[in-house]
mmCIF file of C-alpha atoms in Angstrom:
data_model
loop_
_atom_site.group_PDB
_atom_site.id
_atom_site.type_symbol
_atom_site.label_atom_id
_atom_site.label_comp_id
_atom_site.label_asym_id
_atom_site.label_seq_id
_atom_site.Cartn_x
_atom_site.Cartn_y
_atom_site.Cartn_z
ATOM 1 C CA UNK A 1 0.000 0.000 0.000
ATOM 2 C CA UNK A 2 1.733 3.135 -0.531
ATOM 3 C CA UNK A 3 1.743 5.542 2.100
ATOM 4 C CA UNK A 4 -0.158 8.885 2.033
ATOM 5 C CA UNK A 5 1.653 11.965 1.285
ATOM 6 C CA UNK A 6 2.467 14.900 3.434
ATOM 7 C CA UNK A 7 1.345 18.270 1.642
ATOM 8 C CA UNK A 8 1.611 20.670 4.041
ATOM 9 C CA UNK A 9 4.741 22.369 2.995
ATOM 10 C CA UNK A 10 4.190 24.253 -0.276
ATOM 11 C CA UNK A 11 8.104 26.020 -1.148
ATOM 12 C CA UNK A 12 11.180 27.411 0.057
ATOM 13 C CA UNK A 13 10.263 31.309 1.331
ATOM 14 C CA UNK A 14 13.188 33.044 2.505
ATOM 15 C CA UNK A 15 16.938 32.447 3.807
ATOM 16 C CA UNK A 16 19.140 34.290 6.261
ATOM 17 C CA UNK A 17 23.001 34.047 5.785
ATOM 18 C CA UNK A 18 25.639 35.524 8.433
ATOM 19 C CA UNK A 19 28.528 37.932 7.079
ATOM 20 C CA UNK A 20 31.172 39.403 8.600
ATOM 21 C CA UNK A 21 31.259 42.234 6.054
ATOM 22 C CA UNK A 22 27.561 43.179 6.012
ATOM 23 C CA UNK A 23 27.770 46.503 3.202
ATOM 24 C CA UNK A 24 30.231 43.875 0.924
ATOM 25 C CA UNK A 25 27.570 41.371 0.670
ATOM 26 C CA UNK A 26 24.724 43.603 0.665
ATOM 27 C CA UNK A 27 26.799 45.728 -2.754
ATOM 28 C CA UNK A 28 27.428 42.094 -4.135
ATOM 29 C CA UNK A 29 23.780 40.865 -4.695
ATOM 30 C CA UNK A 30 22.616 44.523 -5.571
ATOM 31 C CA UNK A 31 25.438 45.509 -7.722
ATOM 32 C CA UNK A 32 26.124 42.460 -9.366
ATOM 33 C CA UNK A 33 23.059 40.149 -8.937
ATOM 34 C CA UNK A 34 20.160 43.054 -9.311
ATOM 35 C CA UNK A 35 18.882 42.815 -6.147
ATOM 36 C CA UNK A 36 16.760 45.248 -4.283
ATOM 37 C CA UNK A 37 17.132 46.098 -0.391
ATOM 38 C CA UNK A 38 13.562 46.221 1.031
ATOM 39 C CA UNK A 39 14.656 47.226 4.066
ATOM 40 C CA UNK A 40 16.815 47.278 7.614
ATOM 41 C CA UNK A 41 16.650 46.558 11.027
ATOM 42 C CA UNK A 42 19.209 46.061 13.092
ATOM 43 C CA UNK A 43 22.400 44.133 12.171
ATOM 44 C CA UNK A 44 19.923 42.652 9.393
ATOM 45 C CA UNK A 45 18.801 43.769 5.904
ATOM 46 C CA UNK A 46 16.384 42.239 3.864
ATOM 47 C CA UNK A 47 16.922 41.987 -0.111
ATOM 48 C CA UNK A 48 14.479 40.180 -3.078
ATOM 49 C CA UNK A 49 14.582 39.188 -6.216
ATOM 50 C CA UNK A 50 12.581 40.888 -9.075
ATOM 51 C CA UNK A 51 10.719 37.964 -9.962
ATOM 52 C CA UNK A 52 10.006 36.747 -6.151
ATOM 53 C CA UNK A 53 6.165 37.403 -4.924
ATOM 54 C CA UNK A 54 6.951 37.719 -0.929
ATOM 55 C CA UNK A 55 8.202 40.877 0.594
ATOM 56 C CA UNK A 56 12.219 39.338 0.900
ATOM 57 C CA UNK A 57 14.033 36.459 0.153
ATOM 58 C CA UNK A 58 17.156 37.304 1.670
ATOM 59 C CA UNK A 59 18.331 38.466 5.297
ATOM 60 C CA UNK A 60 22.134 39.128 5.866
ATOM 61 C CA UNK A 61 23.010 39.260 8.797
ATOM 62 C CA UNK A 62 25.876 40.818 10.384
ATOM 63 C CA UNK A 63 28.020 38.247 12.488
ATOM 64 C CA UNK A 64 31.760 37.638 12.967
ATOM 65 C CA UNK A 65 31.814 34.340 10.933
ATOM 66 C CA UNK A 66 29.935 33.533 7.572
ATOM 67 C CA UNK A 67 27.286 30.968 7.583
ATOM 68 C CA UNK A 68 23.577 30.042 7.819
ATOM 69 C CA UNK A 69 20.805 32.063 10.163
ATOM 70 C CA UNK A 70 18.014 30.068 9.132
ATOM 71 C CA UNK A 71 15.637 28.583 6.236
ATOM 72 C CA UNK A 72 12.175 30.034 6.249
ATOM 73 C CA UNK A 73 9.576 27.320 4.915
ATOM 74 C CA UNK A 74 5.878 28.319 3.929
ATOM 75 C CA UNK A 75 3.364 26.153 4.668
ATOM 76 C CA UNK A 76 -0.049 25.271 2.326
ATOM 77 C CA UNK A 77 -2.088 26.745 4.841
ATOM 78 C CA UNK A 78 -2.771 27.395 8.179
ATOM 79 C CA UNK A 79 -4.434 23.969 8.982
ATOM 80 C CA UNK A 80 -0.820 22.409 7.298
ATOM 81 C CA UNK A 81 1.279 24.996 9.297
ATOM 82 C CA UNK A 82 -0.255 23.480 13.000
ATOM 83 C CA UNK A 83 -0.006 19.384 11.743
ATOM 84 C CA UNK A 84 3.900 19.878 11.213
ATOM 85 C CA UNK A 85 3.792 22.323 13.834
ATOM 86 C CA UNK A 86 2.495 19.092 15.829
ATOM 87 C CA UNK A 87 4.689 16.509 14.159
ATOM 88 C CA UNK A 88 7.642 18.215 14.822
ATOM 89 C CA UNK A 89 7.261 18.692 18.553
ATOM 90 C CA UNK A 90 7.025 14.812 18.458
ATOM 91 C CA UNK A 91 10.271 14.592 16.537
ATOM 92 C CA UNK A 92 11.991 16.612 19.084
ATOM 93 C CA UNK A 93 13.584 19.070 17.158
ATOM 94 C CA UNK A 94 11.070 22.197 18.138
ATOM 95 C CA UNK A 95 11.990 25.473 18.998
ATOM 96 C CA UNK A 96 9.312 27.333 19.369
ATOM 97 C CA UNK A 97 7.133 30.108 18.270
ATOM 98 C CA UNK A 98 8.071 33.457 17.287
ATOM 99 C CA UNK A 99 5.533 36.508 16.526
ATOM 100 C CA UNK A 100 7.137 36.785 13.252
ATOM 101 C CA UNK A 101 9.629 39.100 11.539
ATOM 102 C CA UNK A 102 9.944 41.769 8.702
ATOM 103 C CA UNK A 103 7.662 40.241 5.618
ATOM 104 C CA UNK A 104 5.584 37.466 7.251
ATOM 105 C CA UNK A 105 3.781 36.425 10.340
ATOM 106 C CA UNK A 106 4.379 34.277 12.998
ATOM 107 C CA UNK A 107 6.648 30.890 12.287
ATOM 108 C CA UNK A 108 7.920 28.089 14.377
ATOM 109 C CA UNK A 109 11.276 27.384 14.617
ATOM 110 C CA UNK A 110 13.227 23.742 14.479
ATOM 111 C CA UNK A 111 15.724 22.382 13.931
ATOM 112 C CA UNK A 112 17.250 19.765 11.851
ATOM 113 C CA UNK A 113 19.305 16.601 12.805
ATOM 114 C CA UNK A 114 22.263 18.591 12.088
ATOM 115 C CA UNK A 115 21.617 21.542 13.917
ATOM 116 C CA UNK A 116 20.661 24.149 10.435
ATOM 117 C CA UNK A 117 17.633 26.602 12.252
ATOM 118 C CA UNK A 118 14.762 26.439 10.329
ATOM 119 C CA UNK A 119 10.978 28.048 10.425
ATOM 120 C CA UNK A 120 7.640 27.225 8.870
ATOM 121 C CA UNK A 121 5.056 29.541 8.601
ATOM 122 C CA UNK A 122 2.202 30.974 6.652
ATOM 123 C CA UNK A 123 1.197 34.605 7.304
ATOM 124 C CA UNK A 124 3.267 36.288 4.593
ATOM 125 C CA UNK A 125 3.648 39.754 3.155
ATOM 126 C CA UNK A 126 3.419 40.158 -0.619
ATOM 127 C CA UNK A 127 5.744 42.820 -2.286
ATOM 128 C CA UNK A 128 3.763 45.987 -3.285
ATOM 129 C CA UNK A 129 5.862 48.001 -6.247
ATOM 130 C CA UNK A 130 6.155 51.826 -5.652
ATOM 131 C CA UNK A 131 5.043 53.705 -8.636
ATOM 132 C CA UNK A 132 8.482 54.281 -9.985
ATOM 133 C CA UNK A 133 8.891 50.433 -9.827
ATOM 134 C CA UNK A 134 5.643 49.254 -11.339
ATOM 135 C CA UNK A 135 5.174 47.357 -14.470
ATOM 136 C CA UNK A 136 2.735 46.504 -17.206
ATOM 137 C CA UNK A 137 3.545 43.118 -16.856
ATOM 138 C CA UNK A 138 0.904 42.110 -14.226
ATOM 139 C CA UNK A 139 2.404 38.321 -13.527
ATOM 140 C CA UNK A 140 5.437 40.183 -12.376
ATOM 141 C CA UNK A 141 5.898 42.026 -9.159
ATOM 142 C CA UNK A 142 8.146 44.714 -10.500
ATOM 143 C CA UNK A 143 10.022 45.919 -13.040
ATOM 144 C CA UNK A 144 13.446 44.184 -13.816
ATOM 145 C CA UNK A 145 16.018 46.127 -12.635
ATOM 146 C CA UNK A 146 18.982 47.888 -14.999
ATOM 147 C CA UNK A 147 21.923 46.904 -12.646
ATOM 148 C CA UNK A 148 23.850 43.915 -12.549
ATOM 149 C CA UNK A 149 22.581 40.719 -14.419
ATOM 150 C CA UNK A 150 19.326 40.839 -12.036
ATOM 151 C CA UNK A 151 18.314 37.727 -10.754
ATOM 152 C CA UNK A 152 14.723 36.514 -11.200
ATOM 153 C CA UNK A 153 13.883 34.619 -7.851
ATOM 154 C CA UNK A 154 15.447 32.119 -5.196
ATOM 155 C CA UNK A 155 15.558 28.809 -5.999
ATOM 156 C CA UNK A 156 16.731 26.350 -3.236
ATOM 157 C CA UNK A 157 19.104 25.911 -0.752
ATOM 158 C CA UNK A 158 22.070 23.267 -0.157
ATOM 159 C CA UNK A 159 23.686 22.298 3.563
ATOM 160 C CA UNK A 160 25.613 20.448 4.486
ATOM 161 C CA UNK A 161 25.718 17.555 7.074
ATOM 162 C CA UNK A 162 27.663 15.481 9.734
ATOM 163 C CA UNK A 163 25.677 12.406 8.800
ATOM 164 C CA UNK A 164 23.573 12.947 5.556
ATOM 165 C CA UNK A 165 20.923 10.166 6.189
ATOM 166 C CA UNK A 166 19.738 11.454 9.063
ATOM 167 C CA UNK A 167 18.550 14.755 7.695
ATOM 168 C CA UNK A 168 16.988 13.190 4.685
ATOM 169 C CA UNK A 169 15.350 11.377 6.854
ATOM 170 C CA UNK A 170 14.023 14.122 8.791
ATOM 171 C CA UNK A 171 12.924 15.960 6.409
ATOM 172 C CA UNK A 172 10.815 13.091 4.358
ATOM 173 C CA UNK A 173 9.273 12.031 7.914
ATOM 174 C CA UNK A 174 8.666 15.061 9.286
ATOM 175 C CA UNK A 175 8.393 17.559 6.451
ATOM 176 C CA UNK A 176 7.218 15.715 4.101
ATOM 177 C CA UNK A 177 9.888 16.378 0.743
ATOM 178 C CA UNK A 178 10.899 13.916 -1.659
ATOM 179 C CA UNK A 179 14.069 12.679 -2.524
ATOM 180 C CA UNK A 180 13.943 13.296 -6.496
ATOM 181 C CA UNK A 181 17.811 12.409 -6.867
ATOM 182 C CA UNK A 182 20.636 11.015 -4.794
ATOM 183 C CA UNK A 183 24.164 9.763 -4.909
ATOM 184 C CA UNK A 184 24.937 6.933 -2.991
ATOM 185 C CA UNK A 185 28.234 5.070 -1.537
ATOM 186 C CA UNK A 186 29.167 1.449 -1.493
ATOM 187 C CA UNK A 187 26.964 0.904 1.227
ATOM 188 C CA UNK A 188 24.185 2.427 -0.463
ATOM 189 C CA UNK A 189 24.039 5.332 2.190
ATOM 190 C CA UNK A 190 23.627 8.808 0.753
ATOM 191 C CA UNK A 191 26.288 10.883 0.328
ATOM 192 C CA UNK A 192 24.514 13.257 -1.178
ATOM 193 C CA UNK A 193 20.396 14.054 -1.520
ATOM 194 C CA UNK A 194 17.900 16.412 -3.797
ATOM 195 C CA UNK A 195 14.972 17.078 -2.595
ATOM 196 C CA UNK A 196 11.445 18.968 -2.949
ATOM 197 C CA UNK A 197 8.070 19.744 -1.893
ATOM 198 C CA UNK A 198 7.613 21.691 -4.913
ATOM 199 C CA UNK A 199 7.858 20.796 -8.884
ATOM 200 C CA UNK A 200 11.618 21.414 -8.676
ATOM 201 C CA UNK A 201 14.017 19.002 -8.633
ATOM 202 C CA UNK A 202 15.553 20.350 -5.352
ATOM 203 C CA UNK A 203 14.441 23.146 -2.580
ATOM 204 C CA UNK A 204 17.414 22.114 -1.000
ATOM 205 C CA UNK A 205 19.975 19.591 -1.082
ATOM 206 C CA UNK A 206 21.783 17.684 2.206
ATOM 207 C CA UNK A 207 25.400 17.098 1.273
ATOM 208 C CA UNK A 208 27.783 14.731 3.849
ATOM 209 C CA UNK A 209 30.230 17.266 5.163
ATOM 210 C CA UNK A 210 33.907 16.214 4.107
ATOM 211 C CA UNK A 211 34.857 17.626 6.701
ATOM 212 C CA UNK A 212 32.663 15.467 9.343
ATOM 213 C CA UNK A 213 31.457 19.317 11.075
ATOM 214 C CA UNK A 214 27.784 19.701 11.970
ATOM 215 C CA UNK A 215 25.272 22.738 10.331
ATOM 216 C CA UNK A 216 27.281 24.546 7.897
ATOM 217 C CA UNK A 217 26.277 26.260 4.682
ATOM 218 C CA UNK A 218 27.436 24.944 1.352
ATOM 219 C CA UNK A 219 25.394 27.693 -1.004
ATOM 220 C CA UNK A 220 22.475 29.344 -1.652
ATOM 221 C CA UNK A 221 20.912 29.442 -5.260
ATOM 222 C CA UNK A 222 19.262 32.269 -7.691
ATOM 223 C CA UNK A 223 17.756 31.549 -10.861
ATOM 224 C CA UNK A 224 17.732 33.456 -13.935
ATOM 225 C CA UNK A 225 16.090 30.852 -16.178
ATOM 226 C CA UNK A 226 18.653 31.648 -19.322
ATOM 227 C CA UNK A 227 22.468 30.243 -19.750
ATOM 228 C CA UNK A 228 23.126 33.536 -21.525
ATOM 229 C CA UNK A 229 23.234 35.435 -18.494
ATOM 230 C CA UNK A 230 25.612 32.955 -16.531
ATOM 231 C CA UNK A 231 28.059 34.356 -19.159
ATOM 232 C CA UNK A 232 26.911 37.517 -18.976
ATOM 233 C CA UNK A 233 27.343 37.947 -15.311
ATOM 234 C CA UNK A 234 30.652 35.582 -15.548
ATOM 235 C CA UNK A 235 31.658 39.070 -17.541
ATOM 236 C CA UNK A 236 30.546 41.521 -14.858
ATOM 237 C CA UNK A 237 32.468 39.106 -11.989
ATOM 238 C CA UNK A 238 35.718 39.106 -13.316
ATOM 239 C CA UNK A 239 35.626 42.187 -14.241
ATOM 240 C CA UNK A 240 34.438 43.479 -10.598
ATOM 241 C CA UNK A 241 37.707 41.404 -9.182
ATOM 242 C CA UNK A 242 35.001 38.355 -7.960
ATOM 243 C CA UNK A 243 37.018 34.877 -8.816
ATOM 244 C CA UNK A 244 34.610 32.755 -10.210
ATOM 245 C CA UNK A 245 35.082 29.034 -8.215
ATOM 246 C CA UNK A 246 33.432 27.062 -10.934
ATOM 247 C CA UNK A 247 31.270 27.315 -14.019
ATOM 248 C CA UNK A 248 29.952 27.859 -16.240
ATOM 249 C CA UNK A 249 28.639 24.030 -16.789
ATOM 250 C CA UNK A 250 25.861 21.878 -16.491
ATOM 251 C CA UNK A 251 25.373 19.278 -13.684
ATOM 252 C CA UNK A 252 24.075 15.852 -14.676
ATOM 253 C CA UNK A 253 22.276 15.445 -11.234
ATOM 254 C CA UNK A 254 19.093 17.753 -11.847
ATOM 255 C CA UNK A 255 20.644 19.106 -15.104
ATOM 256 C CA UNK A 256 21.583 22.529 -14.404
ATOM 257 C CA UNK A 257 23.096 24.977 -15.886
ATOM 258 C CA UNK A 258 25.469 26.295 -12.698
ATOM 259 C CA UNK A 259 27.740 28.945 -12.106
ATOM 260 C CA UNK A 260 29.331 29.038 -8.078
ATOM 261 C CA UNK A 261 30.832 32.032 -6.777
ATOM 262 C CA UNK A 262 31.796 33.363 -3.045
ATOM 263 C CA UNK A 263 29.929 36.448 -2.279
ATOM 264 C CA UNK A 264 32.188 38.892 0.209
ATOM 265 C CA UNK A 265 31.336 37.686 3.524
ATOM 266 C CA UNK A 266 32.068 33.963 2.706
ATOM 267 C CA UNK A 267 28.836 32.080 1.381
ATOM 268 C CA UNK A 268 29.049 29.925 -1.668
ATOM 269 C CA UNK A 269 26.379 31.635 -4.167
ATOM 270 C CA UNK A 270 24.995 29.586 -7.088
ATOM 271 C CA UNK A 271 23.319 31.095 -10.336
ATOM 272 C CA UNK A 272 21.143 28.941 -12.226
ATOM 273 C CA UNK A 273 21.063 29.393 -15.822
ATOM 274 C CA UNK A 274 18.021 27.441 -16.716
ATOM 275 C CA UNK A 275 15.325 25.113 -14.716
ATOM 276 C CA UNK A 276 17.063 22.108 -15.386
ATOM 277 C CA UNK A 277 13.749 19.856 -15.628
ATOM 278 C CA UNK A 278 10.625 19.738 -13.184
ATOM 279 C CA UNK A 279 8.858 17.429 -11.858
ATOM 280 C CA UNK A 280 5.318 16.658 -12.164
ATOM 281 C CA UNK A 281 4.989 12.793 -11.570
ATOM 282 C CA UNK A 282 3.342 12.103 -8.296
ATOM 283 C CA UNK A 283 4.609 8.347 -8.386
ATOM 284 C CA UNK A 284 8.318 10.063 -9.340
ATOM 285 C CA UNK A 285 11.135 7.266 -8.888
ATOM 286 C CA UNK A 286 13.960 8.342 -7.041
ATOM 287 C CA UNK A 287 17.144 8.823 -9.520
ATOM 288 C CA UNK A 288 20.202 7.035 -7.892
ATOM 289 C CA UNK A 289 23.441 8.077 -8.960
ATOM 290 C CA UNK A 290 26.659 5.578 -8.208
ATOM 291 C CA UNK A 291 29.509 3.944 -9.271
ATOM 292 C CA UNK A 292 30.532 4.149 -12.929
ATOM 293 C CA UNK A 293 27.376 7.001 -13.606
ATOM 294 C CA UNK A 294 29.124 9.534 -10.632
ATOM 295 C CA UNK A 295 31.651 11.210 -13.519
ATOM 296 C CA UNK A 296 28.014 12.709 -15.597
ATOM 297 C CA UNK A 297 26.245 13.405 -12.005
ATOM 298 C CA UNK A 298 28.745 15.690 -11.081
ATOM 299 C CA UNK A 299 29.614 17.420 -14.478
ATOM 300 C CA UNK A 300 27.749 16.554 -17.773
ATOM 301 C CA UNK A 301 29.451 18.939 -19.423
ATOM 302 C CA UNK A 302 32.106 21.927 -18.585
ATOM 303 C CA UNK A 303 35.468 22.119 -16.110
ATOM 304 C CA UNK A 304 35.344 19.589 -13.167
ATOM 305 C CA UNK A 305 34.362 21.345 -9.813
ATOM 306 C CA UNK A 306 37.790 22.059 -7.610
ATOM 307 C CA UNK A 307 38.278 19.668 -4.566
ATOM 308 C CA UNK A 308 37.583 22.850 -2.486
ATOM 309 C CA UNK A 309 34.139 23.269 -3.471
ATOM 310 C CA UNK A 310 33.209 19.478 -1.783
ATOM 311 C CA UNK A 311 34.887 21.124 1.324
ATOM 312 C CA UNK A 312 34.517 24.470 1.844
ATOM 313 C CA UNK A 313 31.472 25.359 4.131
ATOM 314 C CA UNK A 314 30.101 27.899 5.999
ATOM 315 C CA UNK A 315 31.444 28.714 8.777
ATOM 316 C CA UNK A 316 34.785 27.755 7.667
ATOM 317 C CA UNK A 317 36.012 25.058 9.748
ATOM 318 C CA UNK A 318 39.753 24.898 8.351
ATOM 319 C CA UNK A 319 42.238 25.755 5.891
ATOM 320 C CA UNK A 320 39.803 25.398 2.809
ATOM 321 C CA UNK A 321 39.179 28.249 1.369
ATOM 322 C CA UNK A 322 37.829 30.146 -1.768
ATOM 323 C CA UNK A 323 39.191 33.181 -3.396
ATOM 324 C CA UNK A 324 36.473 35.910 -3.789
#
């Protein structure tokens, strides 16, 4: 008999990231990824995407080391929001509540088997254009900005993990995602997992840390939906000083175009060139990636990935590091 799935959580909503150099990382996703700031408070400020619906995508935070604040989740609706409210209290991983923060309403906070802070919530505030940023084009919240190669909305989310299983897991269990694509070892335990709630192939990935550390950050993702502008904002990096880690190239595991570079503070940012492929099976088969098939998972086509990018996390727990 197969077992009933869990709908209650309907897409990846928001992320915070830490930075020790708050106004670098702020100028590096509006100057060179079209971002807007929305606004401040605090040590945080709050940025979106031109294309995203919500009020922010993206809090930076300032804090002495790079690395993840939390993932904000959106449940389908309020009904869905108390049942995992209620199943993760049972897991053992609850927080608690909080009234809410700048762009959406209240939101319990968890965490996972790793120890990445997460929320889920519902409440949310949609973006409302000023006049000077309106457009004609009613399915789109604003108009696209003339900075930068603007970004068109966040896509997902990858972490990494002491013990990889474990968070899949959780988050299957719990949550109620779907592993659409992993890699396995020998032992056919995951070393690395794709999964979604939504029609993407991933809203975030769990990666086995290589460095055997607990909670860190391996990158965030925005998605422009066209492979031109990877090369176009490849252009714009270099020639800002950015060194680009890897990419442009196309992954064979969910089969996207990619570009990874470190923003100031320290995070890993990925660009998406195109959707890769979605999913809309509900009986979807889980694609398993091993052996002799792990040279296409990594890199169908384009320069292999440095060893530093299956090491270097955030916050940096060694030697590893990135030029930016």
């Amino acid at each position: 008999m197969t077992k009933e799935p869990i709908l209650d959580v309907a897409q990846l909503a928001h992320i915070e990231i830490y930075s020790p150099k708050l106004e670098q990382s702020v100028a590096f996703f509006k100057n060179i990824l079209g971002m807007d700031e929305i606004y401040r408070q605090g040590k945080s400020v709050y940025m979106r995407a031109y294309e995203d619906h919500y009020h922010n995508t993206l809090i930076i935070t300032e804090n002495n080391e790079a690395g993840l604040g939390h993932i904000g989740w959106r449940a389908t609706s309020p009904q869905a929001l108390e049942r995992r409210v209620a199943a993760i209290e049972q897991s053992g991983r609850g927080i608690g509540w909080i009234d809410g923060d700048i762009g959406h309403g209240r939101a319990y906070q968890f965490t996972s088997p790793d120890g990445h802070k997460m929320e889920i919530l519902w409440d949310v505030e949609y973006y409302e254009a000023p006049e000077d940023q309106k457009t004609p084009l009613l399915n789109r919240p604003q108009r696209r900005p003339s900075r930068g190669v603007p970004v068109r909305r966040l896509d997902h989310i990858n972490v990494l993990a002491k013990e990889t299983n474990k968070n899949v897991e959780f988050l299957e269990e719990v949550l109620g995602f779907k592993v659409r694509e992993r890699i396995l070892a020998d032992d056919n335990s995951d070393i690395a997992a794709w999964l979604s709630v939504s029609n993407l192939v991933h809203d975030i990935a769990i990666m086995g840390d290589a460095l055997g550390e607990t909670g860190r950050l391996h990158h965030i993702c925005y998605w422009y939906g066209y492979p031109q502008h990877l090369s176009d904002v490849a252009d714009l990096l270099i020639e800002s000083g950015y060194v680009i880690e890897a990419g442009p190239g196309k992954h064979g595991v969910t089969q996207a175009a990619f570009l990874y570079v470190v923003e100031p503070g320290g995070n890993r940012v990925e660009l998406f060139g195109d959707p890769g492929y979605q999913i809309f099976d509900p009986a979807w088969r889980t694609i398993e990636w091993k052996g002799k098939d792990l040279e296409k998972a990594i890199i169908w086509h384009g320069s292999n990935l440095p060893q530093e990018f299956f090491k270097y996390g955030t916050p940096v727990k060694s030697d590893v590091l990135v030029e930016k």
